[in-house]
PDB file of C-alpha atoms and ligand atoms in Angstrom:
ATOM      1  CA  UNK A   1      30.519  14.372  -3.874  1.00  0.00           C
ATOM      2  CA  UNK A   2      33.537  12.264  -4.810  1.00  0.00           C
ATOM      3  CA  UNK A   3      34.457   9.113  -2.914  1.00  0.00           C
ATOM      4  CA  UNK A   4      30.822   8.487  -2.031  1.00  0.00           C
ATOM      5  CA  UNK A   5      30.563   4.841  -0.986  1.00  0.00           C
ATOM      6  CA  UNK A   6      28.034   2.688  -2.833  1.00  0.00           C
ATOM      7  CA  UNK A   7      24.690   2.386  -1.095  1.00  0.00           C
ATOM      8  CA  UNK A   8      24.253  -0.899   0.722  1.00  0.00           C
ATOM      9  CA  UNK A   9      20.659  -0.309   1.741  1.00  0.00           C
ATOM     10  CA  UNK A  10      17.782   1.949   0.785  1.00  0.00           C
ATOM     11  CA  UNK A  11      14.835   3.222   2.801  1.00  0.00           C
ATOM     12  CA  UNK A  12      11.501   4.213   1.299  1.00  0.00           C
ATOM     13  CA  UNK A  13       8.287   5.756   2.558  1.00  0.00           C
ATOM     14  CA  UNK A  14       4.834   5.459   1.028  1.00  0.00           C
ATOM     15  CA  UNK A  15       1.560   7.148   1.882  1.00  0.00           C
ATOM     16  CA  UNK A  16      -1.942   6.834   0.547  1.00  0.00           C
ATOM     17  CA  UNK A  17      -5.391   8.111   1.368  1.00  0.00           C
ATOM     18  CA  UNK A  18      -8.711   7.255  -0.216  1.00  0.00           C
ATOM     19  CA  UNK A  19     -12.051   8.862   0.366  1.00  0.00           C
ATOM     20  CA  UNK A  20     -14.614   6.315   1.576  1.00  0.00           C
ATOM     21  CA  UNK A  21     -18.185   6.348   0.338  1.00  0.00           C
ATOM     22  CA  UNK A  22     -21.049   3.853   0.576  1.00  0.00           C
ATOM     23  CA  UNK A  23     -20.358   0.853  -1.621  1.00  0.00           C
ATOM     24  CA  UNK A  24     -22.230   0.753  -4.948  1.00  0.00           C
ATOM     25  CA  UNK A  25     -25.109   0.828  -5.704  1.00  0.00           C
ATOM     26  CA  UNK A  26     -25.694   2.976  -2.600  1.00  0.00           C
ATOM     27  CA  UNK A  27     -22.757   5.243  -3.492  1.00  0.00           C
ATOM     28  CA  UNK A  28     -19.550   5.586  -5.482  1.00  0.00           C
ATOM     29  CA  UNK A  29     -17.410   3.429  -3.199  1.00  0.00           C
ATOM     30  CA  UNK A  30     -15.702   0.297  -4.461  1.00  0.00           C
ATOM     31  CA  UNK A  31     -15.666  -2.812  -2.251  1.00  0.00           C
ATOM     32  CA  UNK A  32     -13.031  -2.241   0.442  1.00  0.00           C
ATOM     33  CA  UNK A  33      -9.819  -4.137  -0.266  1.00  0.00           C
ATOM     34  CA  UNK A  34      -6.569  -3.956   1.670  1.00  0.00           C
ATOM     35  CA  UNK A  35      -3.574  -5.942   0.382  1.00  0.00           C
ATOM     36  CA  UNK A  36      -6.046  -7.811  -1.807  1.00  0.00           C
ATOM     37  CA  UNK A  37      -8.221  -8.905   1.125  1.00  0.00           C
ATOM     38  CA  UNK A  38     -11.897  -8.080   0.591  1.00  0.00           C
ATOM     39  CA  UNK A  39     -13.663  -6.656   3.649  1.00  0.00           C
ATOM     40  CA  UNK A  40     -17.394  -6.909   4.240  1.00  0.00           C
ATOM     41  CA  UNK A  41     -17.822  -3.219   5.003  1.00  0.00           C
ATOM     42  CA  UNK A  42     -20.592  -0.767   4.048  1.00  0.00           C
ATOM     43  CA  UNK A  43     -18.181   1.870   2.709  1.00  0.00           C
ATOM     44  CA  UNK A  44     -15.244   1.608   0.373  1.00  0.00           C
ATOM     45  CA  UNK A  45     -12.685   3.679  -1.509  1.00  0.00           C
ATOM     46  CA  UNK A  46     -13.353   6.000  -4.359  1.00  0.00           C
ATOM     47  CA  UNK A  47     -10.552   5.495  -6.864  1.00  0.00           C
ATOM     48  CA  UNK A  48      -9.572   4.781 -10.435  1.00  0.00           C
ATOM     49  CA  UNK A  49      -8.122   1.344  -9.710  1.00  0.00           C
ATOM     50  CA  UNK A  50      -9.577  -0.983  -7.067  1.00  0.00           C
ATOM     51  CA  UNK A  51      -8.507   1.612  -4.469  1.00  0.00           C
ATOM     52  CA  UNK A  52      -6.358  -0.736  -2.372  1.00  0.00           C
ATOM     53  CA  UNK A  53      -4.684   1.882  -0.174  1.00  0.00           C
ATOM     54  CA  UNK A  54      -2.385  -0.628   1.528  1.00  0.00           C
ATOM     55  CA  UNK A  55      -0.976  -1.975  -1.740  1.00  0.00           C
ATOM     56  CA  UNK A  56      -0.672   1.621  -2.991  1.00  0.00           C
ATOM     57  CA  UNK A  57       1.311   2.844   0.032  1.00  0.00           C
ATOM     58  CA  UNK A  58       3.575  -0.220  -0.008  1.00  0.00           C
ATOM     59  CA  UNK A  59       4.153   0.180  -3.752  1.00  0.00           C
ATOM     60  CA  UNK A  60       5.155   3.813  -3.278  1.00  0.00           C
ATOM     61  CA  UNK A  61       7.476   2.866  -0.405  1.00  0.00           C
ATOM     62  CA  UNK A  62       9.326   0.346  -2.604  1.00  0.00           C
ATOM     63  CA  UNK A  63       9.443   2.724  -5.571  1.00  0.00           C
ATOM     64  CA  UNK A  64      10.630   5.526  -3.287  1.00  0.00           C
ATOM     65  CA  UNK A  65      13.441   3.383  -1.905  1.00  0.00           C
ATOM     66  CA  UNK A  66      14.581   2.753  -5.484  1.00  0.00           C
ATOM     67  CA  UNK A  67      14.393   6.428  -6.398  1.00  0.00           C
ATOM     68  CA  UNK A  68      11.863   5.469  -9.084  1.00  0.00           C
ATOM     69  CA  UNK A  69       8.824   7.469 -10.205  1.00  0.00           C
ATOM     70  CA  UNK A  70       5.859   7.046  -7.880  1.00  0.00           C
ATOM     71  CA  UNK A  71       2.696   5.018  -8.420  1.00  0.00           C
ATOM     72  CA  UNK A  72       0.825   7.893 -10.023  1.00  0.00           C
ATOM     73  CA  UNK A  73       3.750   8.545 -12.359  1.00  0.00           C
ATOM     74  CA  UNK A  74       4.030   4.941 -13.537  1.00  0.00           C
ATOM     75  CA  UNK A  75       0.315   4.133 -13.621  1.00  0.00           C
ATOM     76  CA  UNK A  76      -1.584   7.393 -14.235  1.00  0.00           C
ATOM     77  CA  UNK A  77      -5.186   7.473 -13.032  1.00  0.00           C
ATOM     78  CA  UNK A  78      -6.068   9.008 -16.399  1.00  0.00           C
ATOM     79  CA  UNK A  79      -5.087   5.767 -18.186  1.00  0.00           C
ATOM     80  CA  UNK A  80      -8.177   3.638 -18.902  1.00  0.00           C
ATOM     81  CA  UNK A  81      -6.036   0.466 -18.669  1.00  0.00           C
ATOM     82  CA  UNK A  82      -5.894   0.936 -14.910  1.00  0.00           C
ATOM     83  CA  UNK A  83      -9.573   1.586 -14.318  1.00  0.00           C
ATOM     84  CA  UNK A  84     -10.763  -0.965 -11.754  1.00  0.00           C
ATOM     85  CA  UNK A  85      -7.268  -2.546 -11.922  1.00  0.00           C
ATOM     86  CA  UNK A  86      -6.176  -5.095  -9.328  1.00  0.00           C
ATOM     87  CA  UNK A  87      -3.573  -3.080  -7.395  1.00  0.00           C
ATOM     88  CA  UNK A  88      -1.479  -6.206  -6.931  1.00  0.00           C
ATOM     89  CA  UNK A  89      -0.159  -5.529 -10.416  1.00  0.00           C
ATOM     90  CA  UNK A  90       1.291  -2.198  -9.245  1.00  0.00           C
ATOM     91  CA  UNK A  91       3.096  -3.867  -6.355  1.00  0.00           C
ATOM     92  CA  UNK A  92       4.273  -6.674  -8.629  1.00  0.00           C
ATOM     93  CA  UNK A  93       5.783  -4.072 -10.972  1.00  0.00           C
ATOM     94  CA  UNK A  94       7.559  -2.372  -8.057  1.00  0.00           C
ATOM     95  CA  UNK A  95       8.827  -5.759  -6.825  1.00  0.00           C
ATOM     96  CA  UNK A  96      10.211  -6.499 -10.288  1.00  0.00           C
ATOM     97  CA  UNK A  97      12.044  -3.154 -10.299  1.00  0.00           C
ATOM     98  CA  UNK A  98      13.423  -3.990  -6.841  1.00  0.00           C
ATOM     99  CA  UNK A  99      14.762  -7.351  -8.049  1.00  0.00           C
ATOM    100  CA  UNK A 100      16.150  -5.796 -11.238  1.00  0.00           C
ATOM    101  CA  UNK A 101      18.035  -3.257  -9.105  1.00  0.00           C
ATOM    102  CA  UNK A 102      19.535  -6.090  -7.003  1.00  0.00           C
ATOM    103  CA  UNK A 103      17.579  -5.526  -3.803  1.00  0.00           C
ATOM    104  CA  UNK A 104      15.404  -7.592  -1.486  1.00  0.00           C
ATOM    105  CA  UNK A 105      13.157  -6.584   1.418  1.00  0.00           C
ATOM    106  CA  UNK A 106      14.953  -6.167   4.747  1.00  0.00           C
ATOM    107  CA  UNK A 107      11.715  -5.340   6.502  1.00  0.00           C
ATOM    108  CA  UNK A 108       8.551  -3.371   5.937  1.00  0.00           C
ATOM    109  CA  UNK A 109       6.242  -1.695   8.429  1.00  0.00           C
ATOM    110  CA  UNK A 110       2.817  -0.333   7.511  1.00  0.00           C
ATOM    111  CA  UNK A 111       0.152   1.494   9.511  1.00  0.00           C
ATOM    112  CA  UNK A 112      -3.478   1.590   8.418  1.00  0.00           C
ATOM    113  CA  UNK A 113      -5.509   4.411   9.960  1.00  0.00           C
ATOM    114  CA  UNK A 114      -9.295   4.027  10.022  1.00  0.00           C
ATOM    115  CA  UNK A 115     -12.120   3.713  12.527  1.00  0.00           C
ATOM    116  CA  UNK A 116     -13.637   0.641  10.864  1.00  0.00           C
ATOM    117  CA  UNK A 117     -13.072  -2.104   9.961  1.00  0.00           C
ATOM    118  CA  UNK A 118     -10.851  -3.310  12.773  1.00  0.00           C
ATOM    119  CA  UNK A 119      -7.446  -4.195  11.336  1.00  0.00           C
ATOM    120  CA  UNK A 120      -6.053  -6.223  14.229  1.00  0.00           C
ATOM    121  CA  UNK A 121      -7.743  -9.548  13.395  1.00  0.00           C
ATOM    122  CA  UNK A 122      -6.446  -9.348   9.801  1.00  0.00           C
ATOM    123  CA  UNK A 123      -2.937  -7.972  10.243  1.00  0.00           C
ATOM    124  CA  UNK A 124      -1.215 -11.335   9.778  1.00  0.00           C
ATOM    125  CA  UNK A 125      -3.114 -12.032   6.558  1.00  0.00           C
ATOM    126  CA  UNK A 126      -2.425  -8.540   5.220  1.00  0.00           C
ATOM    127  CA  UNK A 127       1.293  -8.877   5.973  1.00  0.00           C
ATOM    128  CA  UNK A 128       1.453 -12.303   4.350  1.00  0.00           C
ATOM    129  CA  UNK A 129      -0.251 -10.989   1.210  1.00  0.00           C
ATOM    130  CA  UNK A 130       2.339  -8.198   0.914  1.00  0.00           C
ATOM    131  CA  UNK A 131       5.251 -10.541   1.637  1.00  0.00           C
ATOM    132  CA  UNK A 132       4.068 -12.955  -1.035  1.00  0.00           C
ATOM    133  CA  UNK A 133       4.119 -10.242  -3.685  1.00  0.00           C
ATOM    134  CA  UNK A 134       7.506  -8.938  -2.563  1.00  0.00           C
ATOM    135  CA  UNK A 135       8.975 -12.452  -2.425  1.00  0.00           C
ATOM    136  CA  UNK A 136      10.106 -12.236   1.194  1.00  0.00           C
ATOM    137  CA  UNK A 137       9.307 -14.246   4.342  1.00  0.00           C
ATOM    138  CA  UNK A 138       6.112 -13.058   6.084  1.00  0.00           C
ATOM    139  CA  UNK A 139       7.981 -12.161   9.269  1.00  0.00           C
ATOM    140  CA  UNK A 140       9.679  -9.326   7.391  1.00  0.00           C
ATOM    141  CA  UNK A 141       6.374  -7.522   6.913  1.00  0.00           C
ATOM    142  CA  UNK A 142       4.459  -5.908   9.767  1.00  0.00           C
ATOM    143  CA  UNK A 143       0.999  -4.385   9.406  1.00  0.00           C
ATOM    144  CA  UNK A 144      -0.864  -2.632  12.198  1.00  0.00           C
ATOM    145  CA  UNK A 145      -4.005  -0.578  12.571  1.00  0.00           C
ATOM    146  CA  UNK A 146      -4.786   2.622  14.422  1.00  0.00           C
ATOM    147  CA  UNK A 147      -7.902   4.739  14.752  1.00  0.00           C
ATOM    148  CA  UNK A 148      -8.053   8.499  14.255  1.00  0.00           C
ATOM    149  CA  UNK A 149      -9.878   9.037  17.545  1.00  0.00           C
ATOM    150  CA  UNK A 150     -13.130   9.911  15.764  1.00  0.00           C
ATOM    151  CA  UNK A 151     -11.847  13.295  14.596  1.00  0.00           C
ATOM    152  CA  UNK A 152     -11.350  14.702  11.097  1.00  0.00           C
ATOM    153  CA  UNK A 153     -12.256  12.853   7.905  1.00  0.00           C
ATOM    154  CA  UNK A 154     -10.458   9.612   8.807  1.00  0.00           C
ATOM    155  CA  UNK A 155     -11.924   9.599  12.310  1.00  0.00           C
ATOM    156  CA  UNK A 156     -15.393  10.201  10.923  1.00  0.00           C
ATOM    157  CA  UNK A 157     -15.082   7.206   8.606  1.00  0.00           C
ATOM    158  CA  UNK A 158     -14.944   9.326   5.438  1.00  0.00           C
ATOM    159  CA  UNK A 159     -11.388   8.301   4.494  1.00  0.00           C
ATOM    160  CA  UNK A 160      -8.771   5.618   5.029  1.00  0.00           C
ATOM    161  CA  UNK A 161      -5.074   6.382   5.304  1.00  0.00           C
ATOM    162  CA  UNK A 162      -1.952   4.185   5.113  1.00  0.00           C
ATOM    163  CA  UNK A 163       1.706   4.847   5.846  1.00  0.00           C
ATOM    164  CA  UNK A 164       4.435   2.365   4.917  1.00  0.00           C
ATOM    165  CA  UNK A 165       8.195   2.290   5.430  1.00  0.00           C
ATOM    166  CA  UNK A 166      10.456  -0.261   3.770  1.00  0.00           C
ATOM    167  CA  UNK A 167      14.140  -1.082   4.095  1.00  0.00           C
ATOM    168  CA  UNK A 168      15.709  -2.680   1.044  1.00  0.00           C
ATOM    169  CA  UNK A 169      18.938  -4.667   1.319  1.00  0.00           C
ATOM    170  CA  UNK A 170      21.240  -6.008  -1.390  1.00  0.00           C
ATOM    171  CA  UNK A 171      19.999  -9.380  -2.591  1.00  0.00           C
ATOM    172  CA  UNK A 172      22.383 -12.250  -1.827  1.00  0.00           C
ATOM    173  CA  UNK A 173      24.469 -13.474  -4.711  1.00  0.00           C
TER     174      UNK A 173
HETATM  175 MG1   MG B 201      -4.346   5.116  -3.826  1.00  0.00          MG
END
């Protein structure tokens, strides 16, 4: 393990899934938010925080690239401070760790998997919201949507799933 060259870049992967239920008062679901964007949708995530699965997956991707503890380790869902929390604060904390470690975003790619709502019309907004929090140009963040072909929990609209991959590069200067 000697003579190992210093790392010039880091890759990280994040994943999140939230169960979807009818939005309160009809059920236990919170209003559906992805990267902070509020969707007018009859079902939403069950979760301790606001349940923003896109911010959660992106946060875990950044933390993973840094070799840091994951979202659940840093912000336990047993901590009442994070009940109904705006998940932007989790991503902001990960972004601060990234800057402190001397890295910036090379690029980030995220895939949202759900039957509804349709992601395509919102992908630019979602990417811009993530880029803003990470302090990088919007063209470094790509967000896309896929369906689950109507099978299993995601395909039946009972869950939403997000995968994210990020490449971190040394910050200039
Ligand atoms: Mg989550």
